[in-house]
Structures are given as C-alpha cells and as structure tokens.
XYZ file of C-alpha atoms in Angstrom:
176
model
C -4.160 -22.255 13.902
C -6.205 -24.389 16.350
C -9.080 -26.450 14.944
C -12.357 -27.030 16.826
C -11.306 -30.466 17.520
C -8.117 -29.397 19.184
C -5.659 -30.181 16.354
C -3.483 -27.585 14.652
C -3.377 -26.725 10.938
C -0.625 -24.890 9.304
C -1.738 -21.611 7.632
C 0.231 -19.042 5.833
C 0.670 -15.718 7.696
C 0.912 -13.151 4.931
C 1.041 -10.096 7.157
C 1.713 -9.299 10.859
C 0.886 -5.983 12.083
C 2.028 -4.627 15.466
C 0.173 -1.418 16.818
C 2.005 0.095 19.825
C 1.315 3.241 21.968
C 4.282 4.613 23.498
C 4.457 7.689 26.067
C 6.652 10.262 24.413
C 7.692 11.796 27.770
C 8.488 8.601 29.882
C 9.152 6.214 26.894
C 6.910 3.556 28.471
C 5.213 1.178 26.416
C 1.429 1.755 27.223
C -0.012 -1.149 25.125
C 0.144 -3.014 21.964
C -1.906 -5.147 19.720
C -0.657 -7.837 17.338
C -2.853 -8.613 14.337
C -2.288 -11.184 11.794
C -3.517 -9.480 8.612
C -4.303 -5.710 7.842
C -5.667 -3.883 10.944
C -8.514 -1.730 11.097
C -10.334 0.864 13.365
C -11.545 -1.796 15.912
C -7.896 -2.820 16.390
C -6.941 0.791 17.152
C -9.662 0.996 19.573
C -8.664 -2.175 21.287
C -5.207 -0.691 21.631
C -6.744 2.442 23.362
C -8.797 0.251 25.546
C -6.084 -2.165 26.664
C -3.548 0.559 27.411
C -5.925 1.954 29.990
C -6.608 -1.357 31.882
C -4.323 -2.987 34.497
C -1.828 -5.149 32.720
C -1.815 -8.990 33.749
C 1.208 -11.016 32.450
C 0.033 -13.701 29.932
C 0.878 -17.412 30.467
C 3.840 -17.615 27.998
C 3.857 -20.736 26.023
C 7.397 -20.243 24.539
C 9.936 -22.493 26.334
C 12.517 -20.629 28.584
C 10.723 -17.241 27.964
C 9.873 -15.118 31.014
C 8.901 -11.705 31.912
C 11.576 -9.372 33.383
C 11.223 -8.965 37.278
C 8.919 -5.730 37.622
C 7.418 -5.918 34.074
C 4.359 -3.643 33.592
C 2.455 -2.245 30.782
C -0.078 0.492 30.284
C -1.159 3.366 32.484
C 0.266 1.762 35.716
C 3.788 1.900 34.195
C 3.457 5.727 34.601
C 2.300 5.412 38.321
C 3.203 8.464 40.322
C 3.468 10.789 37.328
C 0.883 13.485 36.477
C -1.768 11.816 34.254
C -2.493 13.901 31.180
C -4.499 13.857 27.974
C -2.982 11.865 25.196
C -1.347 13.288 22.030
C -1.597 10.468 19.411
C 0.892 10.888 16.504
C 0.054 8.397 14.028
C 0.303 7.958 10.376
C -2.345 8.562 7.810
C -3.863 5.039 7.841
C -7.676 4.978 7.192
C -8.119 3.273 10.703
C -6.583 6.304 12.434
C -9.107 8.562 10.438
C -12.176 6.647 11.427
C -14.777 8.635 13.353
C -14.923 6.125 16.219
C -11.184 6.206 16.628
C -11.043 10.027 16.752
C -14.044 10.330 18.846
C -12.705 7.802 21.434
C -9.326 9.737 21.756
C -10.668 13.179 21.945
C -13.832 12.655 24.126
C -12.954 9.727 26.482
C -9.208 10.080 26.753
C -9.008 13.943 26.426
C -6.605 13.412 23.637
C -5.190 15.393 20.743
C -4.846 13.766 17.227
C -1.919 14.697 15.125
C -1.366 12.716 11.969
C 1.487 14.632 10.614
C 2.656 14.782 6.970
C 2.792 11.460 5.086
C 6.272 9.827 4.751
C 8.091 11.875 7.190
C 9.009 9.492 10.148
C 11.367 11.957 11.803
C 8.477 13.764 13.444
C 7.769 10.401 15.351
C 11.116 9.662 16.581
C 10.263 7.654 19.666
C 7.774 5.160 18.071
C 10.137 4.964 15.042
C 12.917 4.023 17.200
C 10.864 1.484 19.074
C 9.749 -0.236 15.832
C 13.352 -0.183 14.520
C 14.587 -1.962 17.552
C 11.736 -4.603 17.209
C 12.606 -5.057 13.734
C 16.407 -5.430 14.093
C 16.270 -7.321 17.564
C 13.580 -9.806 16.782
C 11.772 -9.841 13.544
C 14.801 -10.192 11.126
C 15.825 -13.430 12.786
C 12.561 -15.281 12.067
C 12.903 -18.003 9.557
C 12.137 -16.920 5.976
C 12.321 -13.044 6.818
C 13.816 -10.731 4.365
C 15.187 -7.191 4.309
C 13.298 -4.973 1.982
C 14.700 -3.669 -1.092
C 16.356 -0.307 -0.753
C 15.442 0.830 -4.372
C 12.597 0.035 -6.658
C 14.620 -2.254 -8.906
C 16.831 -3.997 -6.277
C 15.559 -7.429 -4.915
C 14.940 -8.133 -1.319
C 17.523 -9.964 0.582
C 17.043 -12.746 3.070
C 17.919 -11.769 6.603
C 18.374 -15.484 7.785
C 19.470 -18.614 6.091
C 16.513 -20.529 7.575
C 13.489 -21.263 5.254
C 10.052 -20.237 6.718
C 8.502 -23.482 5.254
C 10.989 -25.591 7.430
C 10.205 -23.612 10.579
C 6.580 -22.724 10.952
C 5.549 -20.055 13.570
C 3.013 -20.864 16.419
C 0.573 -17.822 16.185
C 0.081 -17.720 20.019
C 3.848 -17.949 20.513
C 4.179 -14.839 18.316
C 1.986 -13.018 21.122
C 4.528 -13.973 23.609
C-alpha cells in the first residue's frame, strides 16, 4: 500500500472481491470492480456506472502484460447490437437489495432485478462459468492460495507450493 511519502508498506489482504457484469446474450464483459475487503452498495453502483462509460485501457504496471489487440469493455463491446434494458441476476447479498442499487437499475438503466433462490448457482450459468474460469485460470496460482474444503470437516488444501509471505502482491498489480 502506498504511503503519503511515496514508500510502500506491506499490509495483509484478507479478502478480494470481484464484482462483474456480463451480458448473458453476447457473453461480453460489461464491467468489473475489484475491492479489497467486503463490498457494499456503492461498489455495486460503481459497477453499474463503469459499465456504461467508454472503456479506456489502464496503464499496466505488471511487466510483460498487455491488452489483447481490439480489447474493449462495457456497452461499446456490444456496439451494433440492439440496446435493451438490463436483467440483473445477482445473489442475495445485502448490497444488491439496497434501495439505491435497485433504484439505479430499474429507473436509470431500464432494468429488471432477479435475485433468484439462494444457493442455486445453476440459474446463473454465464456468470458462474466466468468466475470459475477466473478462479482456475488465475486465482489458484497466486502464492498462498488454497482450494476450499469440500466438506465441513475436511481441511483446505494449498493450490500452490509458494507461501504468500514470501511473495507479496502489489495491490495495483492485482487491478491489472
């Protein structure tokens, strides 16, 4: 974490949350928000806001990392397609039930909110497949990561032999 004098201090990141909006028809990633810690209704509103703005590539800080040619996010990714109201299928987190979140989606984006039943990811296959790909293709290779236990009495298992204390992450590098 950067300090006011320009140095960096190592801080433990207890939770990383990725909020993503994906068009279920075109499979385009419309926007994402990465938070370090639990998210709230303001993060959900920032996701809705960011996905409507023209996307601009960030200046990447990770060496040898570059955007693929023609990369684009947000509503411009669906250019040429008929624009329609949004159907938001989310889980039952309190941030999704906040009045500001529902009002933004229904009034300003002509959207419909569908929370669906709890603990049934099969009704959101597109977003579940996206997160599974992110988890298996990137997150499980981070030093100190683990695979969650498959039952209540089973221990979690390390997904990499690297210790997280030996390989600290740069928070801005995570955004890349």
